[in-house]
Short mmCIF file of C-alpha atoms (C1' of nucleotides) in Angstrom, two decimals:
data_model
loop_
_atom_site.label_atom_id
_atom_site.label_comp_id
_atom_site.label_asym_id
_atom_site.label_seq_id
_atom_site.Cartn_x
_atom_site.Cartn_y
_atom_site.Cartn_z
CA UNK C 1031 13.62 2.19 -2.34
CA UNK C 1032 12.43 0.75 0.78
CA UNK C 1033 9.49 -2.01 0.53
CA UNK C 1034 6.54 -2.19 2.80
CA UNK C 1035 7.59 -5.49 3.99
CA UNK C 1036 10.67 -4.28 4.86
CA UNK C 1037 9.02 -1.63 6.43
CA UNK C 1038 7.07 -3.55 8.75
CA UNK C 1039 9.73 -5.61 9.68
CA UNK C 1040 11.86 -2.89 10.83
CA UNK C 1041 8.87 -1.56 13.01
CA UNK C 1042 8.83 -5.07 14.35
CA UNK C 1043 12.36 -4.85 15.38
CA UNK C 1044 12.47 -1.71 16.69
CA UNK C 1045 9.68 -2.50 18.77
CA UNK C 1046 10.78 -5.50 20.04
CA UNK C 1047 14.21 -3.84 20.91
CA UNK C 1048 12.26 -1.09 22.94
CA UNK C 1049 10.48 -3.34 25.61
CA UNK C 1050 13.49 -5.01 26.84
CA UNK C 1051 17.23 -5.97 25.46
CA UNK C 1052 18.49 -4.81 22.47
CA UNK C 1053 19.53 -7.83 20.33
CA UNK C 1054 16.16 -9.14 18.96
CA UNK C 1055 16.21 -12.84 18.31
CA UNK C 1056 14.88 -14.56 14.66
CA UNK C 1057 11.95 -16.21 16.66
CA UNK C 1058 10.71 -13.18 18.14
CA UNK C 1059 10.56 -11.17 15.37
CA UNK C 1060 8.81 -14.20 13.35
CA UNK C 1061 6.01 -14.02 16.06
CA UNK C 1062 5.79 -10.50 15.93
CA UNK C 1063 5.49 -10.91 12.17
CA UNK C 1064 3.26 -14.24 11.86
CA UNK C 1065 5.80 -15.95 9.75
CA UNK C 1066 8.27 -18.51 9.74
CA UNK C 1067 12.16 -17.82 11.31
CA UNK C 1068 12.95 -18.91 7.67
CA UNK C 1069 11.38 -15.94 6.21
CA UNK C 1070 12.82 -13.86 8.49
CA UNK C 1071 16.63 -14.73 8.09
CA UNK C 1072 16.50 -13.97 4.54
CA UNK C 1073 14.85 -10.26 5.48
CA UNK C 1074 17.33 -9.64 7.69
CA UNK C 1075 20.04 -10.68 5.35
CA UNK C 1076 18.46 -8.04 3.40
CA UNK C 1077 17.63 -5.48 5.92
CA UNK C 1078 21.59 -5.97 6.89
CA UNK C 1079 22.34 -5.39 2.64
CA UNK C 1080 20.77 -2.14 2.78
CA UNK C 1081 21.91 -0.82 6.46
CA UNK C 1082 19.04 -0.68 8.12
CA UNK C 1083 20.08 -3.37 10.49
CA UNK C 1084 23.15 -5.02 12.02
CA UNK C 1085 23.37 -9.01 12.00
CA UNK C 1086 25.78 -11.68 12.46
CA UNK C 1087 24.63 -15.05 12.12
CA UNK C 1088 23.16 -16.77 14.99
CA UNK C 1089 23.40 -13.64 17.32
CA UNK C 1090 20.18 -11.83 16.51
CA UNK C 1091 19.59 -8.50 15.06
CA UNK C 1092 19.85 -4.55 15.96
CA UNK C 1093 18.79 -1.17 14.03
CA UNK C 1094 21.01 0.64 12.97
CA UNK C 1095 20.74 4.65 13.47
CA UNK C 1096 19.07 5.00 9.82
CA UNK C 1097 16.62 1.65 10.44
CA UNK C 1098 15.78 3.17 14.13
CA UNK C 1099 15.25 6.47 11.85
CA UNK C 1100 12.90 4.87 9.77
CA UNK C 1101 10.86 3.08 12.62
CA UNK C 1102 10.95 6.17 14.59
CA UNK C 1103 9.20 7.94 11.32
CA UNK C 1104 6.26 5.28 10.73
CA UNK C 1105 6.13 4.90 14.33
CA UNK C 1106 5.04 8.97 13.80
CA UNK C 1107 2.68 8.38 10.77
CA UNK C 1108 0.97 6.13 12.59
CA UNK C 1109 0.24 7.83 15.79
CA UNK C 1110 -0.71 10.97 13.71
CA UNK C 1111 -3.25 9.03 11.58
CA UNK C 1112 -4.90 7.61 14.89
CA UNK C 1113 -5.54 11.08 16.31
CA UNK C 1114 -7.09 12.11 12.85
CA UNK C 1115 -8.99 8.76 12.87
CA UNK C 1116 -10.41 9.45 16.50
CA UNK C 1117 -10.75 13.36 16.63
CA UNK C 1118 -11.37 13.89 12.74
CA UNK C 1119 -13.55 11.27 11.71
CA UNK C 1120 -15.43 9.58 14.70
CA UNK C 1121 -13.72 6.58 14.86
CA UNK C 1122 -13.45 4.64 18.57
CA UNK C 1123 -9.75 4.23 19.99
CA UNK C 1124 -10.07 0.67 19.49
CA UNK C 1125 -10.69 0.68 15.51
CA UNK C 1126 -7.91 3.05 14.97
CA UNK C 1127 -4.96 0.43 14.80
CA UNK C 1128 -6.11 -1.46 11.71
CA UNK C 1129 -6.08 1.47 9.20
CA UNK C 1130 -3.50 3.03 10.83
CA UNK C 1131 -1.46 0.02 9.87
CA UNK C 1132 -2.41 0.96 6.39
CA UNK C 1133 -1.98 4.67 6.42
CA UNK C 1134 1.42 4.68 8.49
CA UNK C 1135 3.26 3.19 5.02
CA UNK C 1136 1.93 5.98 2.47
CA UNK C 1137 4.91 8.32 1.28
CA UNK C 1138 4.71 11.67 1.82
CA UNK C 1139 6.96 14.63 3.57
CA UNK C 1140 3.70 17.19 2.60
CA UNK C 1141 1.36 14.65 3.77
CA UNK C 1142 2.58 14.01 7.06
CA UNK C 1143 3.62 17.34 8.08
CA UNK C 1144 0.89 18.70 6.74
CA UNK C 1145 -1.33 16.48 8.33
CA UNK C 1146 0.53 17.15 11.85
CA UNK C 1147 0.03 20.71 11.33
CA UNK C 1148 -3.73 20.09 10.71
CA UNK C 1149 -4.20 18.15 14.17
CA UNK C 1150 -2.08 20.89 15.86
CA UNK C 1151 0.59 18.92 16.93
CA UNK C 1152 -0.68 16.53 18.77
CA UNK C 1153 1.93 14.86 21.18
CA UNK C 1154 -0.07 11.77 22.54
CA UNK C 1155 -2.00 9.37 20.42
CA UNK C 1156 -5.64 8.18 21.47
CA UNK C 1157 -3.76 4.85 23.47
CA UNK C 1158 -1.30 7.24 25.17
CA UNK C 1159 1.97 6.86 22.87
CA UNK C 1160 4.10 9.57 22.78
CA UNK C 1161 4.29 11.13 18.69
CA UNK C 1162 7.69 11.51 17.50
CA UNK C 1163 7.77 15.16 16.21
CA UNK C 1164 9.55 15.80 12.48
CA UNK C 1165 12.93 15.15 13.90
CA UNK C 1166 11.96 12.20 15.67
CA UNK C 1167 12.06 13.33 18.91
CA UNK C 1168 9.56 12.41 21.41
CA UNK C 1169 9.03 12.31 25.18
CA UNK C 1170 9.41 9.22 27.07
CA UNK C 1171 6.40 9.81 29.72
CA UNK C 1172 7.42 8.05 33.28
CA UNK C 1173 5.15 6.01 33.66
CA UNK C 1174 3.93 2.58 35.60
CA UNK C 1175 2.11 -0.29 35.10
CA UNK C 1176 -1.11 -1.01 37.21
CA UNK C 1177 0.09 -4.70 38.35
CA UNK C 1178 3.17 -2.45 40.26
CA UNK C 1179 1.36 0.16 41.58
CA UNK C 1180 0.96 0.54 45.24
CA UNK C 1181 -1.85 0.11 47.54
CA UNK C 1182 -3.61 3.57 48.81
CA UNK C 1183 -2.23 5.40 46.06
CA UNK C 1184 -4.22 7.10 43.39
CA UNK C 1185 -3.06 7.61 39.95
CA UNK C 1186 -4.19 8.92 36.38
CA UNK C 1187 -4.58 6.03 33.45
CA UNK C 1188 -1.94 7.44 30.90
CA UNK C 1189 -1.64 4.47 28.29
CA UNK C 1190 -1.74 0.65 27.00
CA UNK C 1191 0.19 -1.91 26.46
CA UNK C 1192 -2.20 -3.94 24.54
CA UNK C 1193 -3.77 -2.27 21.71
CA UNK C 1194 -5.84 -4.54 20.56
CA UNK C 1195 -9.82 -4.16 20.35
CA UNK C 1196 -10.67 -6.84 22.71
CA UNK C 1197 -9.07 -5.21 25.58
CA UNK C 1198 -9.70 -1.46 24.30
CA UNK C 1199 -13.43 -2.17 24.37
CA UNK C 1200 -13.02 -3.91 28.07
CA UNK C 1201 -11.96 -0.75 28.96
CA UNK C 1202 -14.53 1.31 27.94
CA UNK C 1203 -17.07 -0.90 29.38
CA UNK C 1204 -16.00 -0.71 32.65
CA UNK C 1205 -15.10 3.26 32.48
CA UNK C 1206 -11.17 3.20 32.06
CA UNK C 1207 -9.78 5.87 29.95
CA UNK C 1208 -6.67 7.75 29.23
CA UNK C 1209 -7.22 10.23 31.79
CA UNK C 1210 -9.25 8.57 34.20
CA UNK C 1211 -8.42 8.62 38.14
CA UNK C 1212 -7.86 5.26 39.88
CA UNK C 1213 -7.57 4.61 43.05
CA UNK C 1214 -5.58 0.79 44.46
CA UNK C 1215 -7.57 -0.94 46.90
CA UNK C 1216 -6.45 -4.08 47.23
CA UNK C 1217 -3.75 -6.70 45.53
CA UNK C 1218 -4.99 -10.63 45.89
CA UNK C 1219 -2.26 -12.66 46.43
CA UNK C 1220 -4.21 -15.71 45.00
CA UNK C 1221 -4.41 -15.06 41.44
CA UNK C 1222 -2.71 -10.96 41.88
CA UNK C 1223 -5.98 -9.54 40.46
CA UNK C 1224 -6.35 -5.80 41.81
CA UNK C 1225 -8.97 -4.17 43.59
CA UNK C 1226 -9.68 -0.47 42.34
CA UNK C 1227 -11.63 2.42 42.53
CA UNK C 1228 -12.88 4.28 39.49
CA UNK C 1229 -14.82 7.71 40.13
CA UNK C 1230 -18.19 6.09 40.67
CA UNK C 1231 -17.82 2.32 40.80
CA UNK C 1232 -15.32 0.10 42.45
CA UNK C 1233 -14.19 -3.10 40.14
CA UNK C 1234 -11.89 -5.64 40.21
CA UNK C 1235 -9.54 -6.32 37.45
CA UNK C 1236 -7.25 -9.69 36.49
CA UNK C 1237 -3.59 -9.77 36.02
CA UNK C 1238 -3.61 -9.55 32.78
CA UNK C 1239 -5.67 -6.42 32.92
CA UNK C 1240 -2.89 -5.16 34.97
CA UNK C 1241 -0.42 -5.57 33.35
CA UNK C 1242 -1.54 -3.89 30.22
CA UNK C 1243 -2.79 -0.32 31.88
CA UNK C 1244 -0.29 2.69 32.45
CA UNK C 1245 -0.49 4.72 35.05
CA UNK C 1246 1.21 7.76 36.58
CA UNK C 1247 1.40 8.97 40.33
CA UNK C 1248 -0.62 11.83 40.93
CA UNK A 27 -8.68 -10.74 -2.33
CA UNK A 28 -8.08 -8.36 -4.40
CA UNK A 29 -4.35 -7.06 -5.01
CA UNK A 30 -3.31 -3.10 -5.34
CA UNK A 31 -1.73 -4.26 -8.90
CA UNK A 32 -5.25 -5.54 -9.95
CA UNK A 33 -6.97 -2.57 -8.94
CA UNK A 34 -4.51 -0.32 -10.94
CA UNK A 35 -5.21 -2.24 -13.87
CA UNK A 36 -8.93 -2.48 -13.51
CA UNK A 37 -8.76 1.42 -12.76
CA UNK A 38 -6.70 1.83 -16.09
CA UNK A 39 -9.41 -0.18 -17.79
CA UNK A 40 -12.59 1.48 -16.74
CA UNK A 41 -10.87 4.70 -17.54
CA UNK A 42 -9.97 3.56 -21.13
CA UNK A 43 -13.27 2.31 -21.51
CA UNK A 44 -14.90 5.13 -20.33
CA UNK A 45 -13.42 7.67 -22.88
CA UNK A 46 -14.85 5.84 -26.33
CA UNK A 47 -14.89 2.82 -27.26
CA UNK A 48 -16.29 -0.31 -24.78
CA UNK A 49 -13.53 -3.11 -25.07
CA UNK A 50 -9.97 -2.12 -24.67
CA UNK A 51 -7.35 -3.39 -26.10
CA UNK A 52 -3.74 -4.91 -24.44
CA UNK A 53 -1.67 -2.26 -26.13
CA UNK A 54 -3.73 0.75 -24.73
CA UNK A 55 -3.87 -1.06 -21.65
CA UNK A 56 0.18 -1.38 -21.39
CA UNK A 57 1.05 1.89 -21.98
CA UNK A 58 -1.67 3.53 -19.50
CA UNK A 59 0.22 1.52 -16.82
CA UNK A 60 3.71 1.77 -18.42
CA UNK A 61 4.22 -1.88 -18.62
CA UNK A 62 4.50 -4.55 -21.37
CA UNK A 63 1.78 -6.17 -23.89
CA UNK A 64 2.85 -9.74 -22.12
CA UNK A 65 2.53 -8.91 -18.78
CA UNK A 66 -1.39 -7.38 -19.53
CA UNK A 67 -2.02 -10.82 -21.16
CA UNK A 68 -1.59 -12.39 -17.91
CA UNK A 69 -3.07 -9.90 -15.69
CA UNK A 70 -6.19 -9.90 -17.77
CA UNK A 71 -6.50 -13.56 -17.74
CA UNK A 72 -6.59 -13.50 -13.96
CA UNK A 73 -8.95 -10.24 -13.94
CA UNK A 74 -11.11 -12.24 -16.03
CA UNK A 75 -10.87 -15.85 -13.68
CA UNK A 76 -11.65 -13.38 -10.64
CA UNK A 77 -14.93 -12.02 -12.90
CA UNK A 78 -13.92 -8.50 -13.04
CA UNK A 79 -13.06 -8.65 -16.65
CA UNK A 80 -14.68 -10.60 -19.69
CA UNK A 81 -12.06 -11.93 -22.23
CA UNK A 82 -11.54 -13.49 -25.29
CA UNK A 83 -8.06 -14.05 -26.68
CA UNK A 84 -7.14 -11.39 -29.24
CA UNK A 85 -10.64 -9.56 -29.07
CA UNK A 86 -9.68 -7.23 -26.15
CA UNK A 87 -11.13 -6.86 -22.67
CA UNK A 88 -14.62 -5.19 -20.90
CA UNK A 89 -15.48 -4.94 -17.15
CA UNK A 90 -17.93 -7.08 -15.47
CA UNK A 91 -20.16 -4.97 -13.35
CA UNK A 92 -18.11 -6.54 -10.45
CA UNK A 93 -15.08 -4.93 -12.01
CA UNK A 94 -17.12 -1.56 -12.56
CA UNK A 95 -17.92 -1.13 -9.20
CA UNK A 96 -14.55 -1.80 -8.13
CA UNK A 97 -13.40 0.83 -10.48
CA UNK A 98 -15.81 3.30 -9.30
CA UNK A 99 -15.11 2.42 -5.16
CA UNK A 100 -11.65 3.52 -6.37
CA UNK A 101 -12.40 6.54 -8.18
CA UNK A 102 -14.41 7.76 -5.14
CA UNK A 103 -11.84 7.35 -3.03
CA UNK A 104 -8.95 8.77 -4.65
CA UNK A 105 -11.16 12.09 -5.95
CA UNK A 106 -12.59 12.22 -2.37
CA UNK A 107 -8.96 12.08 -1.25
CA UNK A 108 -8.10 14.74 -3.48
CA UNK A 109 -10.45 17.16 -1.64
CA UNK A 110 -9.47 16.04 1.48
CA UNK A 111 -5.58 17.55 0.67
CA UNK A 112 -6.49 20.20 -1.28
CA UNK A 113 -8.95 21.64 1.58
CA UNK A 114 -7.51 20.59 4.43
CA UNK A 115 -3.98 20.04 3.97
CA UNK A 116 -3.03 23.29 2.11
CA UNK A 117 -2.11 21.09 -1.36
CA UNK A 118 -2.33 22.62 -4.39
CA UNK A 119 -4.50 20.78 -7.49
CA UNK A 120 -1.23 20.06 -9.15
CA UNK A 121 0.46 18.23 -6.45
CA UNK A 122 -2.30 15.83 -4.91
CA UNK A 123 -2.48 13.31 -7.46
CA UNK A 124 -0.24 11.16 -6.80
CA UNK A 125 -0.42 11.28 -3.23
CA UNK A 126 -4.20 10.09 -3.79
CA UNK A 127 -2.74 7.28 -6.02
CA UNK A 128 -1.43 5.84 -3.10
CA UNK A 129 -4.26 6.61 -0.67
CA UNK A 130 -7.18 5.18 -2.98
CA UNK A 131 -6.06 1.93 -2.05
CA UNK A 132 -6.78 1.96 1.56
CA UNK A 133 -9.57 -0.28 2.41
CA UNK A 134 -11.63 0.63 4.99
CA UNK A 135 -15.46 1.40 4.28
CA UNK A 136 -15.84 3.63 7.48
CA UNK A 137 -12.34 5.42 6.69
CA UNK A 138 -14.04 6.15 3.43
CA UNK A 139 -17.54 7.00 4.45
CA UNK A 140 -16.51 9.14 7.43
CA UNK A 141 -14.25 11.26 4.86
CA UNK A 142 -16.95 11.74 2.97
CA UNK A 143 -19.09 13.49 5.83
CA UNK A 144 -15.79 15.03 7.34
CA UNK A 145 -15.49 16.89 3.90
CA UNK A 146 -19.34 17.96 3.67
CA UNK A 147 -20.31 15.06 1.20
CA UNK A 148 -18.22 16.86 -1.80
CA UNK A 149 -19.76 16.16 -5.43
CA UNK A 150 -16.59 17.82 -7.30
CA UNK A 151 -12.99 17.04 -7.07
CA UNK A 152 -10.39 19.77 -7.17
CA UNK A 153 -9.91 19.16 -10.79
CA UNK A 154 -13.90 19.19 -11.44
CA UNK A 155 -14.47 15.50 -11.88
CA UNK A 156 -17.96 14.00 -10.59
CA UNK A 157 -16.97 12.22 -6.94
CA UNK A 158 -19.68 9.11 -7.41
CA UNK A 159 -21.39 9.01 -4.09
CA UNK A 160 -21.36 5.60 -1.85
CA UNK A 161 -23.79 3.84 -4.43
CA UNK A 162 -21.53 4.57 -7.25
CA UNK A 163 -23.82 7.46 -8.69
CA UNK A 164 -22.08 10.17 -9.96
CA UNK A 165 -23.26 13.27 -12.18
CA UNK A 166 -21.72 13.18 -15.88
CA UNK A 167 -21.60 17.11 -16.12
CA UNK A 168 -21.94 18.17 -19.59
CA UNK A 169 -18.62 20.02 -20.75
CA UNK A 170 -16.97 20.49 -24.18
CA UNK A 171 -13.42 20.45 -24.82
CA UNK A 172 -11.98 24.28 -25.35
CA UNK A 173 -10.62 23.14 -28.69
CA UNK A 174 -14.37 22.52 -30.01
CA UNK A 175 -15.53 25.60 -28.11
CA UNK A 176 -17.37 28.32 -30.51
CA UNK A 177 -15.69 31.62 -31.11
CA UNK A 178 -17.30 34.63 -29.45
CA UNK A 179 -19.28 32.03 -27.06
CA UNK A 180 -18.14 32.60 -23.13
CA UNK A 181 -17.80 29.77 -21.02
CA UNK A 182 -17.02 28.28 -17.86
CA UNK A 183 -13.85 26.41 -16.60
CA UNK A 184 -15.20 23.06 -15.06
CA UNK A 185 -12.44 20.63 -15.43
CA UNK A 186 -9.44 19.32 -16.89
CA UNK A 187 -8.45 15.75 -18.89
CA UNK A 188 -4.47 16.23 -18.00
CA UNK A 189 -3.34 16.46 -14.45
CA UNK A 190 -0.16 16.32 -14.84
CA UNK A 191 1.56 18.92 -12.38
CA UNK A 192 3.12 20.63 -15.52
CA UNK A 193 -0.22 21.41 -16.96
CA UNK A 194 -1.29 22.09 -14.05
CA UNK A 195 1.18 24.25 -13.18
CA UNK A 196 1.03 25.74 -16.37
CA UNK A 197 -2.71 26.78 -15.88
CA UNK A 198 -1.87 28.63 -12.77
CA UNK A 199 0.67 30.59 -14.08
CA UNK A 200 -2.09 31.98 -16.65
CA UNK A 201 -4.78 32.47 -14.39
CA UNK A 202 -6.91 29.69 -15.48
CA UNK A 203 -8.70 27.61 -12.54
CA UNK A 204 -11.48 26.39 -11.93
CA UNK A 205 -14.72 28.76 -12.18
CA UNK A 206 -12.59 30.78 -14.43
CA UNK A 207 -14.89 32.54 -17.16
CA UNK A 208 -13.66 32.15 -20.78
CA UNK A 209 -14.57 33.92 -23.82
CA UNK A 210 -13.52 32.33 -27.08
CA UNK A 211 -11.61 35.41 -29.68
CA UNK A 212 -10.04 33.90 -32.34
CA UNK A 213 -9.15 30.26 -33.90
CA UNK A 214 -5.82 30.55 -35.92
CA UNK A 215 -6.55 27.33 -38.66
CA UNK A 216 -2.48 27.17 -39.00
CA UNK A 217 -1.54 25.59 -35.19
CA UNK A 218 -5.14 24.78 -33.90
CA UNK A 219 -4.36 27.46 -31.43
CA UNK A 220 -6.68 29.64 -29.64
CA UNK A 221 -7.04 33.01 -28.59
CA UNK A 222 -9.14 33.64 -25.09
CA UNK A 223 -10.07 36.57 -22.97
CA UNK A 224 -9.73 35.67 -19.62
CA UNK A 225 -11.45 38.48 -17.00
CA UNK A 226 -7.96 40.77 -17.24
CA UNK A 227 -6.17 39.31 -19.52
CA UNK A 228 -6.19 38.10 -23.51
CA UNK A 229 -3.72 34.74 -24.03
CA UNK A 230 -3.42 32.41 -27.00
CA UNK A 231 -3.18 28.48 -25.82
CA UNK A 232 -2.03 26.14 -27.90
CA UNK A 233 -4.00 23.33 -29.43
CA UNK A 234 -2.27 21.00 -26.46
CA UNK A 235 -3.89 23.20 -23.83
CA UNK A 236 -6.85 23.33 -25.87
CA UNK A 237 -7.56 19.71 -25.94
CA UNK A 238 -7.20 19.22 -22.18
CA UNK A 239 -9.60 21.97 -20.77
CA UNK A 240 -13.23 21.44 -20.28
CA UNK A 241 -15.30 23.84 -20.54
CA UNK A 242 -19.80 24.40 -19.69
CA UNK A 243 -21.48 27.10 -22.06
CA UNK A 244 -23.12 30.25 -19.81
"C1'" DA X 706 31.70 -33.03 28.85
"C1'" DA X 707 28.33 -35.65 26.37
"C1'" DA X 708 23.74 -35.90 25.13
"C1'" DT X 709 19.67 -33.59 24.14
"C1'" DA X 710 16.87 -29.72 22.99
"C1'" DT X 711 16.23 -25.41 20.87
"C1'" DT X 712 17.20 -21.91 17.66
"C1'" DT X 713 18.80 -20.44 13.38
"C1'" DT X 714 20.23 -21.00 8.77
"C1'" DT X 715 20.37 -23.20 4.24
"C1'" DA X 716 18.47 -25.46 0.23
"C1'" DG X 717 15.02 -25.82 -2.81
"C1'" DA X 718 10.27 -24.85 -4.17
"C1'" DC X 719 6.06 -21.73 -4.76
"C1'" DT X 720 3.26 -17.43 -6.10
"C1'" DA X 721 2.51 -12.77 -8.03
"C1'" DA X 722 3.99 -9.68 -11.15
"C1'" DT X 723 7.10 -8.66 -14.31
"C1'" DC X 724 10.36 -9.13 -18.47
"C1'" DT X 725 12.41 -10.66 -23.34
"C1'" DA X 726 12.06 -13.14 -27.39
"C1'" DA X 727 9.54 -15.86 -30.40
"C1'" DA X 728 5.17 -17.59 -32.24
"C1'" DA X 729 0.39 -16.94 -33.51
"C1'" DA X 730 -3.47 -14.24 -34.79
"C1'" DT X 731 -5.42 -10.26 -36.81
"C1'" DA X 732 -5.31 -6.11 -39.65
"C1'" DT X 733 -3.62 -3.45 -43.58
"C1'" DA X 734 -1.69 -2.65 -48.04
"C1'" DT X 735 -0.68 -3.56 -52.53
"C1'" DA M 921 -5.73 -12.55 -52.43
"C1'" DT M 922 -1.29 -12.57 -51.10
"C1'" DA M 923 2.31 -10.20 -48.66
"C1'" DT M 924 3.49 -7.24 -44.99
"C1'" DA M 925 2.83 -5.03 -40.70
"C1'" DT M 926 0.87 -4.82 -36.27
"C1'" DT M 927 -1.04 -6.70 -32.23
"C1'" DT M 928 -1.47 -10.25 -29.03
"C1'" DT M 929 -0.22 -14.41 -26.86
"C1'" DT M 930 2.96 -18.00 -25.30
"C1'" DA M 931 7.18 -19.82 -23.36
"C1'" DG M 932 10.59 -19.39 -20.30
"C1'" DA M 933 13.25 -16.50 -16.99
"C1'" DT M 934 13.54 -13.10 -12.97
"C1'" DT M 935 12.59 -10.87 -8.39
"C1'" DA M 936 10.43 -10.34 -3.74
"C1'" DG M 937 8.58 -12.66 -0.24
"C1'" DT M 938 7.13 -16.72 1.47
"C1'" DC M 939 7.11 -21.82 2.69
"C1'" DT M 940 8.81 -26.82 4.23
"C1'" DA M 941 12.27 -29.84 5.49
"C1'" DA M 942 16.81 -30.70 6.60
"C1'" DA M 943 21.31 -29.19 8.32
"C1'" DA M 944 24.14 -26.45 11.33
"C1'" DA M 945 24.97 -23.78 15.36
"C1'" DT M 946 24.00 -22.66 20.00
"C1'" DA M 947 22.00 -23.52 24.56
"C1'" DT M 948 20.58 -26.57 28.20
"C1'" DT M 949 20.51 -30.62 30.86
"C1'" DT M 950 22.30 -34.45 33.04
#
DNA sequence: AAATATTTTTAGACTAATCTAAAAATATAT
DNA sequence: ATATATTTTTAGATTAGTCTAAAAATATTT
């Protein structure tokens, strides 16, 4: 039987191991996890026991095909619960990820498939995150983030980086959704904040805000 | 905070207390959650330090009305659950409980309150128990059990005290849901058993199935 | 290549929830 | 009312997950 602890450690990892190389490191994932690298030796000792993950001392940590299985398969119950959360019962794309944190870890073949049925198969969460179908397939979308686009062009807002509420709600104050058309205007040099234009306003936006905000050419 | 393993128990507790007698005692206590007299000793000592249980050693255990309304939050969430599956995700009444076991534990207040207007403010779960409404008001409908039912009186399936899938399953099988009309022939004093006439069909039930059906006079 | 800094692991302790086995309290029977 | 049986509590151990502090390994700097 697999814990929730261990379950949200293996999300952790698998996450970590998407954006980037595909070791993950004992400090990372204790940052990730808000906990101590202690804490999360002894898990991976343990995640390593049951073959979930592949570890040899002092040279960091990868999934195995059955722990990237099991990410891949929250990864899906979370996404799906969002899109209920959002199109079912009213709930604002940046109070989804909370509960969904909660939901994604309730066990249930029926439940899930069921409930995947009931949205109609929804391929795209409410931040732009591909779903992993039953199989655990799921489309990697080409896409680009805002700090890289190009000057002149116009593209179509297809995703976050940062989920969290803070930025989610500075996006809907100033207009930005997923599917929203934005035009580059400018790129400061000074402090690389971006010049854009939105459909009926024209706003400027920090780095940080750029570097969080997917787009794709259009 | 509270933990999922003290909800369980305060759960197991208001349901105890709520079919007889008002304090419950440690060995009732550790079989409803399949666990040992000791380890109820401790858990009600700490139920009763948090305030959702009064205590004294030996004389058994009542909830506080802090611990009621936890027990009823609960309840309304797992029946409200149970609706949810049952009407929206194509589960049967015999296969949702334990799903809902797991889902009653969510805490959100707008996850909950949104369900509850998603599924048309329900007052009835699928196995016709009262779904207390956000206050923690709920209707006690006034059923009998079949066994005490009065032969050549017709009646009305409203609920059931076993939901195990078997019985459940069982039911089914002999066209017995709920809304079901049920006229009582025949009580054989040698088993307890019953004969009913069902709206095609005459069955006997034994005194098992008799005990575990609830039934309103027409 | 030594010295220093950083990262990771180990050792030992803590908490929540559980267990077994024994002791204490209460209830029942003769 | 005493003996016996049952129920409940205590004492001490166990497991999962965490922590701190120290030790060991690796990486970086000079």
């Amino acid at each position: 039987m697999i814990t929730l602890t261990e379950e949200n450690y293996i999300k952790a990892i698998y996450h970590l191991s998407s954006n980037g190389e595909k070791t993950v490191n004992t400090n990372a994932i204790a940052s990730a996890m808000q906990t101590k690298a202690s804490s999360v030796t002894d898990m991976i000792k343990k995640l390593s026991e049951k073959n979930y993950a592949d570890y040899k001392k002092y040279q960091g940590v990868t999934l195995t095909s059955e722990g990237k299985r099991v990410a891949i398969n929250i990864i899906r119950k979370h996404r799906l619960w969002e899109v209920f959360l959002v199109e079912k019962l009213n709930f604002s794309w940046d109070e989804v990820h909370e509960v969904a944190e909660h939901l994604e870890h309730i066990k249930s073949d029926k439940l899930i498939d069921e409930l995947d049925a009931f949205l109609e198969f929804p391929t795209y969460d409410p931040h732009g995150d591909p779903i992993p179908d039953k199989e655990g397939n799921f489309k990697h979308i080409e896409k680009i983030v805002l700090a890289k686009a190009e000057v002149g062009s116009t593209y179509k807002c297809v995703g976050v980086d940062d989920t969290s509420s803070k930025f989610l709600k500075y996006l809907d104050s100033n207009h930005i959704a997923l599917g929203t058309i934005i035009t580059v205007k400018h790129k400061e040099p000074f402090d690389n904040s971006i010049k854009i234009a939105l459909e009926h306003s024209e706003i400027v936006v920090s780095q940080s805000v750029a570097k969080n905000l997917y787009l794709k050419k259009i």
